[in-house]
Tab-separated table of C-alpha atoms in Angstrom:
chain	number	residue	atom	x	y	z
A	90	MET	CA	19.186	97.919	-211.163
A	91	ASN	CA	16.349	97.904	-208.601
A	92	LYS	CA	12.816	97.674	-209.947
A	93	PHE	CA	9.908	98.893	-207.875
A	94	VAL	CA	6.570	97.132	-208.228
A	95	GLN	CA	3.694	99.512	-208.945
A	96	PHE	CA	0.518	98.473	-207.160
A	97	PRO	CA	-2.958	99.518	-208.394
A	98	LEU	CA	-4.536	102.521	-206.703
A	99	TYR	CA	-7.417	100.511	-205.241
A	100	LEU	CA	-4.932	98.129	-203.609
A	101	LYS	CA	-2.985	101.024	-202.078
A	102	ILE	CA	-6.188	102.565	-200.704
A	103	THR	CA	-7.269	99.211	-199.283
A	104	CYS	CA	-3.929	98.733	-197.528
A	105	VAL	CA	-4.053	102.254	-196.094
A	106	LEU	CA	-7.609	101.793	-194.787
A	107	LEU	CA	-6.785	98.414	-193.250
A	108	SER	CA	-3.720	99.907	-191.588
A	109	LEU	CA	-5.810	102.752	-190.153
A	110	VAL	CA	-8.421	100.322	-188.829
A	111	VAL	CA	-5.797	98.118	-187.171
A	112	PHE	CA	-3.953	101.119	-185.724
A	113	SER	CA	-7.185	102.658	-184.407
A	114	TYR	CA	-8.242	99.376	-182.794
A	115	ILE	CA	-4.869	98.999	-181.071
A	116	ALA	CA	-4.945	102.659	-179.950
A	117	ILE	CA	-8.404	102.249	-178.386
A	118	LEU	CA	-7.516	98.889	-176.840
A	119	LEU	CA	-4.321	100.236	-175.241
A	120	GLU	CA	-5.708	103.641	-174.254
A	121	ASN	CA	-4.456	103.361	-170.665
A	122	ILE	CA	-0.901	102.949	-171.979
A	123	PHE	CA	-0.839	105.328	-174.935
A	124	VAL	CA	-2.624	108.338	-173.406
A	125	PRO	CA	-0.302	108.894	-170.405
A	126	MET	CA	2.696	108.052	-172.614
A	127	PHE	CA	1.715	110.671	-175.193
A	128	LEU	CA	1.021	113.218	-172.457
A	129	GLY	CA	4.414	112.341	-170.981
A	130	VAL	CA	6.061	113.059	-174.342
A	131	LEU	CA	4.422	116.512	-174.438
A	132	VAL	CA	5.387	117.329	-170.851
A	133	ALA	CA	8.947	116.072	-171.373
A	134	SER	CA	9.312	118.169	-174.548
A	135	LEU	CA	8.270	121.244	-172.569
A	136	LEU	CA	10.672	120.497	-169.695
A	137	VAL	CA	13.777	119.646	-171.774
A	138	PRO	CA	15.180	123.244	-171.695
A	139	PHE	CA	14.804	123.414	-167.906
A	140	SER	CA	16.501	120.048	-167.469
A	141	GLU	CA	19.371	121.127	-169.733
A	142	PHE	CA	19.694	124.368	-167.742
A	143	LEU	CA	20.123	122.461	-164.465
A	144	GLU	CA	22.601	120.079	-166.092
A	145	LYS	CA	24.794	122.871	-167.489
A	146	LYS	CA	24.401	125.582	-164.845
A	147	PHE	CA	24.417	123.528	-161.637
A	148	ARG	CA	26.163	120.377	-162.916
A	149	PHE	CA	23.211	118.172	-162.011
A	150	SER	CA	23.214	114.668	-163.396
A	151	ARG	CA	20.564	114.064	-166.040
A	152	GLY	CA	18.573	111.828	-163.705
A	153	ILE	CA	18.512	114.361	-160.840
A	154	ALA	CA	17.720	117.259	-163.191
A	155	SER	CA	14.852	115.310	-164.757
A	156	ILE	CA	13.331	114.454	-161.384
A	157	VAL	CA	13.675	118.043	-160.121
A	158	VAL	CA	11.943	119.683	-163.106
A	159	VAL	CA	9.115	117.126	-163.128
A	160	VAL	CA	8.556	117.551	-159.377
A	161	LEU	CA	8.474	121.346	-159.814
A	162	ALA	CA	5.927	120.984	-162.625
A	163	LEU	CA	3.867	118.689	-160.404
A	164	LEU	CA	3.983	121.240	-157.572
A	165	ILE	CA	2.742	123.997	-159.896
A	166	LEU	CA	-0.137	121.798	-161.071
A	167	SER	CA	-0.958	120.857	-157.471
A	168	SER	CA	-1.011	124.541	-156.490
A	169	VAL	CA	-3.587	125.305	-159.177
A	170	LEU	CA	-5.743	122.363	-158.075
A	171	LEU	CA	-5.369	123.457	-154.445
A	172	LEU	CA	-6.601	126.955	-155.285
A	173	ILE	CA	-9.678	125.497	-156.971
A	174	GLY	CA	-10.227	123.161	-154.009
A	175	MET	CA	-10.069	126.046	-151.525
A	176	GLN	CA	-12.655	127.962	-153.510
A	177	LEU	CA	-14.898	124.895	-153.662
A	178	THR	CA	-14.695	124.673	-149.860
A	179	HIS	CA	-16.139	128.200	-149.583
A	180	LEU	CA	-18.817	127.184	-152.068
A	181	GLN	CA	-19.769	124.276	-149.807
A	182	ASP	CA	-20.112	126.635	-146.821
A	183	ASP	CA	-22.608	128.775	-148.734
A	184	TRP	CA	-24.560	125.818	-150.072
A	185	PRO	CA	-27.663	126.389	-147.830
A	186	ALA	CA	-27.949	129.951	-149.155
A	187	PHE	CA	-27.597	128.621	-152.686
A	188	GLN	CA	-30.393	126.122	-152.066
A	189	GLN	CA	-32.695	128.896	-150.867
A	190	GLN	CA	-31.886	131.035	-153.907
A	191	LEU	CA	-32.495	128.097	-156.222
A	192	LEU	CA	-35.854	127.370	-154.583
A	193	GLU	CA	-36.884	130.995	-155.070
A	194	GLY	CA	-35.766	130.815	-158.692
A	195	VAL	CA	-37.731	127.604	-159.264
A	196	SER	CA	-40.795	129.206	-157.663
A	197	ASN	CA	-40.531	132.188	-160.012
A	198	ILE	CA	-40.215	129.853	-162.992
A	199	GLN	CA	-43.299	127.926	-161.827
A	200	GLU	CA	-45.312	131.132	-161.633
A	201	TRP	CA	-44.170	132.107	-165.123
A	202	VAL	CA	-45.144	128.678	-166.521
A	203	TYR	CA	-48.559	128.959	-164.840
A	204	SER	CA	-49.162	132.440	-166.244
A	205	LYS	CA	-48.077	131.487	-169.774
A	206	PHE	CA	-49.320	127.898	-170.158
A	207	GLY	CA	-51.888	127.491	-167.391
A	208	ILE	CA	-50.140	124.487	-165.804
A	209	ALA	CA	-50.801	124.434	-162.072
A	210	LYS	CA	-47.868	124.279	-159.658
A	211	GLU	CA	-49.099	120.937	-158.302
A	212	ASN	CA	-49.020	119.393	-161.774
A	213	GLN	CA	-45.575	120.831	-162.379
A	214	MET	CA	-44.307	119.324	-159.122
A	215	ASN	CA	-45.866	115.948	-159.953
A	216	TYR	CA	-44.074	115.953	-163.287
A	217	LEU	CA	-40.769	116.938	-161.661
A	218	GLU	CA	-41.141	114.234	-158.990
A	219	SER	CA	-41.833	111.645	-161.675
A	220	ALA	CA	-38.814	112.771	-163.686
A	221	ALA	CA	-36.626	112.770	-160.566
A	222	SER	CA	-37.771	109.264	-159.650
A	223	ASN	CA	-37.020	107.961	-163.138
A	224	SER	CA	-33.606	109.626	-163.191
A	225	LEU	CA	-32.546	108.483	-159.703
A	226	LYS	CA	-30.851	105.368	-161.012
A	227	THR	CA	-29.252	107.399	-163.794
A	228	GLY	CA	-27.915	109.867	-161.228
A	229	THR	CA	-26.387	107.015	-159.235
A	230	ASP	CA	-24.788	105.642	-162.378
A	231	ILE	CA	-23.405	109.073	-163.213
A	232	LEU	CA	-21.945	109.415	-159.711
A	233	GLY	CA	-20.270	106.032	-160.023
A	234	ALA	CA	-18.910	106.963	-163.435
A	235	ALA	CA	-17.603	110.250	-162.023
A	236	MET	CA	-15.745	108.465	-159.214
A	237	SER	CA	-14.310	106.003	-161.718
A	238	SER	CA	-13.222	108.873	-163.964
A	239	LEU	CA	-11.538	110.598	-161.008
A	240	SER	CA	-9.517	107.493	-160.148
A	241	THR	CA	-8.605	107.074	-163.826
A	242	LEU	CA	-7.493	110.723	-163.974
A	243	LEU	CA	-5.254	110.296	-160.938
A	244	MET	CA	-3.742	107.170	-162.463
A	245	PHE	CA	-3.126	109.021	-165.737
A	246	LEU	CA	-1.410	111.875	-163.889
A	247	VAL	CA	0.877	109.494	-161.985
A	248	PHE	CA	1.906	107.590	-165.106
A	249	THR	CA	2.213	110.791	-167.148
A	250	PHE	CA	4.790	112.245	-164.769
A	251	LEU	CA	6.597	108.887	-164.497
A	252	TYR	CA	6.829	108.728	-168.291
A	253	SER	CA	8.042	112.337	-168.311
A	254	VAL	CA	10.893	111.532	-165.909
A	255	PHE	CA	12.111	108.534	-167.900
A	256	LEU	CA	11.697	110.268	-171.260
A	257	LEU	CA	13.833	113.146	-169.997
A	258	ILE	CA	16.473	110.758	-168.670
A	259	TYR	CA	16.649	108.618	-171.827
A	260	ARG	CA	15.958	111.327	-174.414
A	261	GLY	CA	19.395	110.991	-176.024
A	262	HIS	CA	19.064	107.210	-176.121
A	263	LEU	CA	15.647	107.467	-177.796
A	264	VAL	CA	16.894	109.943	-180.419
A	265	ARG	CA	19.764	107.617	-181.324
A	266	PHE	CA	17.277	104.743	-181.602
A	267	VAL	CA	15.162	106.725	-184.068
A	268	LEU	CA	18.254	107.580	-186.127
A	269	MET	CA	19.177	103.895	-186.281
A	270	LEU	CA	15.822	103.148	-187.943
A	271	PHE	CA	16.772	105.201	-191.011
A	272	HIS	CA	19.583	105.115	-193.525
A	273	SER	CA	22.569	107.320	-192.690
A	274	ASP	CA	21.807	109.477	-195.757
A	275	HIS	CA	18.597	110.636	-194.049
A	276	LYS	CA	20.208	111.436	-190.700
A	277	ASP	CA	20.103	115.228	-191.130
A	278	LYS	CA	16.475	115.205	-192.255
A	279	VAL	CA	15.436	112.970	-189.333
A	280	LEU	CA	17.246	115.192	-186.825
A	281	ASP	CA	15.637	118.275	-188.380
A	282	THR	CA	12.213	116.637	-188.041
A	283	ILE	CA	12.821	115.703	-184.388
A	284	HIS	CA	13.983	119.226	-183.519
A	285	ALA	CA	11.030	120.760	-185.383
A	286	ILE	CA	8.577	118.561	-183.474
A	287	GLN	CA	10.215	119.361	-180.143
A	288	ASN	CA	10.185	123.120	-180.823
A	289	MET	CA	6.567	123.012	-182.004
A	290	VAL	CA	5.401	121.091	-178.926
A	291	LYS	CA	7.282	123.443	-176.607
A	292	LYS	CA	5.896	126.581	-178.258
A	293	TYR	CA	2.401	125.089	-178.438
A	294	LEU	CA	2.305	124.212	-174.728
A	295	VAL	CA	3.750	127.592	-173.729
A	296	GLY	CA	1.165	129.286	-175.951
A	297	LEU	CA	-1.561	127.157	-174.399
A	298	MET	CA	-0.540	128.218	-170.903
A	299	LEU	CA	-0.423	131.875	-171.980
A	300	GLN	CA	-3.882	131.501	-173.492
A	301	MET	CA	-5.108	129.949	-170.251
A	302	MET	CA	-3.691	132.850	-168.225
A	303	ILE	CA	-5.152	135.496	-170.561
A	304	VAL	CA	-8.632	133.923	-170.585
A	305	THR	CA	-8.516	133.508	-166.792
A	306	THR	CA	-7.525	137.168	-166.373
A	307	LEU	CA	-10.236	138.413	-168.753
A	308	ALA	CA	-12.871	136.286	-167.040
A	309	PHE	CA	-11.727	137.401	-163.585
A	310	ILE	CA	-11.928	141.079	-164.547
A	311	ALA	CA	-15.381	140.581	-166.083
A	312	PHE	CA	-16.681	138.687	-163.053
A	313	LEU	CA	-15.298	141.333	-160.686
A	314	ILE	CA	-17.027	144.091	-162.651
A	315	LEU	CA	-20.284	142.116	-162.549
A	316	ASP	CA	-19.738	141.391	-158.842
A	317	ILE	CA	-20.076	137.624	-159.343
A	318	LYS	CA	-19.485	135.529	-156.260
A	319	TYR	CA	-16.456	133.203	-156.422
A	320	SER	CA	-15.010	135.259	-159.277
A	321	PHE	CA	-11.538	133.772	-159.019
A	322	MET	CA	-12.730	130.155	-158.914
A	323	LEU	CA	-15.057	130.608	-161.887
A	324	ALA	CA	-12.389	132.499	-163.844
A	325	LEU	CA	-9.827	129.769	-163.156
A	326	ILE	CA	-12.302	127.066	-164.205
A	327	THR	CA	-13.027	129.045	-167.381
A	328	GLY	CA	-9.336	129.353	-168.238
A	329	VAL	CA	-8.603	125.675	-167.584
A	330	LEU	CA	-11.666	124.343	-169.447
A	331	ASN	CA	-10.927	126.651	-172.373
A	332	VAL	CA	-8.040	124.302	-173.182
A	333	LEU	CA	-10.723	121.982	-174.583
A	334	PRO	CA	-11.437	123.518	-178.002
A	335	TYR	CA	-15.025	124.574	-178.740
A	336	ILE	CA	-16.730	122.677	-175.875
A	337	GLY	CA	-14.612	123.824	-172.916
A	338	ILE	CA	-15.936	127.387	-172.959
A	339	LEU	CA	-19.521	126.062	-173.109
A	340	ILE	CA	-18.991	123.859	-170.042
A	341	ALA	CA	-17.479	126.821	-168.176
A	342	LEU	CA	-20.452	128.964	-169.227
A	343	VAL	CA	-22.958	126.447	-167.831
A	344	ILE	CA	-21.078	126.203	-164.512
A	345	THR	CA	-20.830	129.991	-164.183
A	346	ILE	CA	-24.499	130.517	-165.026
A	347	LEU	CA	-25.575	127.937	-162.434
A	348	VAL	CA	-23.478	129.558	-159.695
A	349	THR	CA	-24.620	133.052	-160.718
A	350	PHE	CA	-28.267	132.022	-160.842
A	351	ALA	CA	-27.965	130.539	-157.342
A	352	SER	CA	-26.326	133.617	-155.838
A	353	ALA	CA	-27.573	136.635	-157.807
A	354	SER	CA	-30.483	138.008	-159.787
A	355	GLY	CA	-31.622	136.596	-163.102
A	356	ALA	CA	-30.607	139.779	-164.931
A	357	LYS	CA	-26.986	139.206	-163.963
A	358	VAL	CA	-27.075	135.854	-165.768
A	359	LEU	CA	-27.640	137.738	-169.032
A	360	PHE	CA	-24.580	139.922	-168.373
A	361	VAL	CA	-22.538	136.769	-167.664
A	362	LEU	CA	-23.616	135.366	-171.029
A	363	ILE	CA	-22.585	138.600	-172.769
A	364	ALA	CA	-19.225	138.536	-170.946
A	365	PHE	CA	-18.566	134.993	-172.159
A	366	VAL	CA	-19.419	135.950	-175.737
A	367	VAL	CA	-16.930	138.839	-175.575
A	368	ILE	CA	-14.219	136.680	-173.945
A	369	HIS	CA	-14.712	133.929	-176.527
A	370	ALA	CA	-14.565	136.470	-179.369
A	371	ILE	CA	-11.283	137.899	-178.067
A	372	ASP	CA	-9.866	134.421	-177.531
A	373	GLY	CA	-10.980	133.051	-180.892
A	374	ASN	CA	-9.960	136.028	-183.027
A	375	ILE	CA	-6.876	137.395	-181.264
A	376	VAL	CA	-5.403	135.135	-178.576
A	377	MET	CA	-5.815	131.732	-180.215
A	378	PRO	CA	-4.579	132.660	-183.741
A	379	LYS	CA	-1.638	134.777	-182.561
A	380	ILE	CA	-0.389	132.788	-179.570
A	381	VAL	CA	-1.456	129.167	-180.156
A	382	GLY	CA	-2.590	128.755	-183.757
A	383	SER	CA	0.579	130.244	-185.225
A	384	LYS	CA	2.615	127.486	-183.560
A	385	VAL	CA	0.744	124.470	-184.976
A	386	LYS	CA	-0.242	125.827	-188.435
A	387	VAL	CA	-3.132	123.367	-188.832
A	388	ASN	CA	-6.384	124.476	-190.474
A	389	SER	CA	-9.724	124.555	-188.646
A	390	LEU	CA	-11.284	121.749	-190.694
A	391	ALA	CA	-8.486	119.358	-189.760
A	392	VAL	CA	-8.796	120.453	-186.111
A	393	ILE	CA	-12.537	119.725	-185.994
A	394	VAL	CA	-12.118	116.299	-187.622
A	395	GLY	CA	-9.205	115.547	-185.292
A	396	LEU	CA	-11.239	116.554	-182.231
A	397	ILE	CA	-14.120	114.290	-183.255
A	398	LEU	CA	-11.839	111.324	-183.935
A	399	GLY	CA	-9.882	111.986	-180.743
A	400	GLU	CA	-13.059	112.056	-178.657
A	401	MET	CA	-14.299	108.844	-180.278
A	402	ALA	CA	-11.021	107.079	-179.517
A	403	TRP	CA	-9.869	108.449	-176.156
A	404	GLY	CA	-12.607	110.795	-174.913
A	405	ILE	CA	-11.488	114.095	-173.394
A	406	SER	CA	-7.856	112.940	-173.420
A	407	GLY	CA	-8.141	112.388	-177.164
A	408	MET	CA	-9.475	115.905	-177.648
A	409	LEU	CA	-6.561	117.350	-175.691
A	410	LEU	CA	-4.061	115.392	-177.773
A	411	ALA	CA	-5.741	115.919	-181.145
A	412	ILE	CA	-4.194	119.286	-182.049
A	413	PRO	CA	-0.546	118.466	-181.159
A	414	THR	CA	-0.945	115.102	-182.918
A	415	LEU	CA	-2.137	116.818	-186.094
A	416	ALA	CA	0.720	119.322	-185.853
A	417	ILE	CA	3.262	116.502	-185.499
A	418	MET	CA	1.721	114.700	-188.484
A	419	LYS	CA	1.984	117.892	-190.545
A	420	ILE	CA	5.662	118.361	-189.673
A	421	ILE	CA	6.424	114.779	-190.713
A	422	CYS	CA	4.356	115.014	-193.909
A	423	ASP	CA	6.044	118.281	-194.917
A	424	ARG	CA	9.468	116.603	-194.729
A	425	VAL	CA	8.607	113.399	-196.606
A	426	ASP	CA	8.210	113.932	-200.352
A	427	SER	CA	5.550	111.259	-200.831
A	428	LEU	CA	3.480	112.650	-197.921
A	429	ARG	CA	3.819	116.336	-198.769
A	430	PRO	CA	0.274	116.614	-200.242
A	431	TRP	CA	-1.125	115.462	-196.890
A	432	GLY	CA	0.939	118.111	-195.130
A	433	TYR	CA	-0.552	120.704	-197.469
A	434	LEU	CA	-4.056	119.354	-196.735
A	435	LEU	CA	-3.538	119.749	-192.974
A	436	GLY	CA	-2.017	123.224	-193.300
A	437	GLU	CA	-3.571	126.667	-193.483
A	438	GLU	CA	-4.957	128.044	-196.741
A	439	THR	CA	-2.353	130.193	-198.521
A	440	TYR	CA	-4.821	131.721	-201.010
A	441	PRO	CA	-2.842	130.982	-204.175
A	442	GLU	CA	-3.631	132.539	-207.500
A	443	LYS	CA	-6.379	130.858	-209.503
A	444	ILE	CA	-5.006	127.875	-211.380
A	445	ASN	CA	-5.935	127.476	-215.029
A	446	ILE	CA	-6.505	123.716	-215.274
A	447	GLU	CA	-6.528	123.696	-219.079
A	448	GLU	CA	-3.111	125.384	-219.259
A	449	GLU	CA	-1.755	122.981	-216.640
A	450	ASN	CA	-2.971	120.000	-218.700
A	451	LYS	CA	-1.356	121.391	-221.848
A	452	GLU	CA	1.960	121.698	-220.058
């Protein structure tokens, strides 16, 4: 008869915390490996049905089908980036006009400051020149960091699509490897967990793309009504950045306000702000819960904590991966008896009836 050793609670907690610290350190240390690999897993999960379609319908080999679907996905992504690039080219052509509009706006602000606080324009300019001189080195550092981030992003994209190809090719091999790690009695439960994760990731990514399209369409309509210059570019940027929960819409708002301020009247900036509030309300209360949130079934508190931890570990990439990671953890916890309380903690509130603690203790 097997006897299991019962460890004290404090020892269990210590082991769990040490494991989390070690895992977090390794994850941060190997960010350049784990981030594109994890993104590759998500992309591969989304492309599995298309690869299977080519294999069954057109008798493609798994390798050829995997390469074809990944290349098509890469072409779609490149088309979106090309559209944004073309719009940015037009923005560059109008840059002198933007500079003139900005100078007029700054002049109006200076007059307002003088009328309200009595600070002469010369003193304002001296302060701005001093601030610009002190921030020159910072601006150079930011530019260097931006170029470094761009090269890192390109590297991540290359490795992400490479991982996607090989994960699609060896998906059956990897599933069999996972099954070999567990006892044969748990085979059905492991397969059910794998299929649940794959379906969740697929539905989540499809929902995310639908959300992106809806937000882009709403923003485009709003910008057209307001007669905002570069409506399509700003709407596309808004839809793409909205993928970043909570902060993406704010970044898009700042970009849109800057472009609007440089090309239109100040009153129109207020209407842009109102439009963003309406779009965010529709997205947060209708689009996100119905299309995206229903697929992951993770509560808002867990999402916020996950976003913070993801940003601390992997920056923006960590924020993008936080929600699907939490959803995968919930699926696993829900199917392991000892981890089921953690799955409940990550899940949505079900509003159960009030529990009488005294009666529970008596039972």
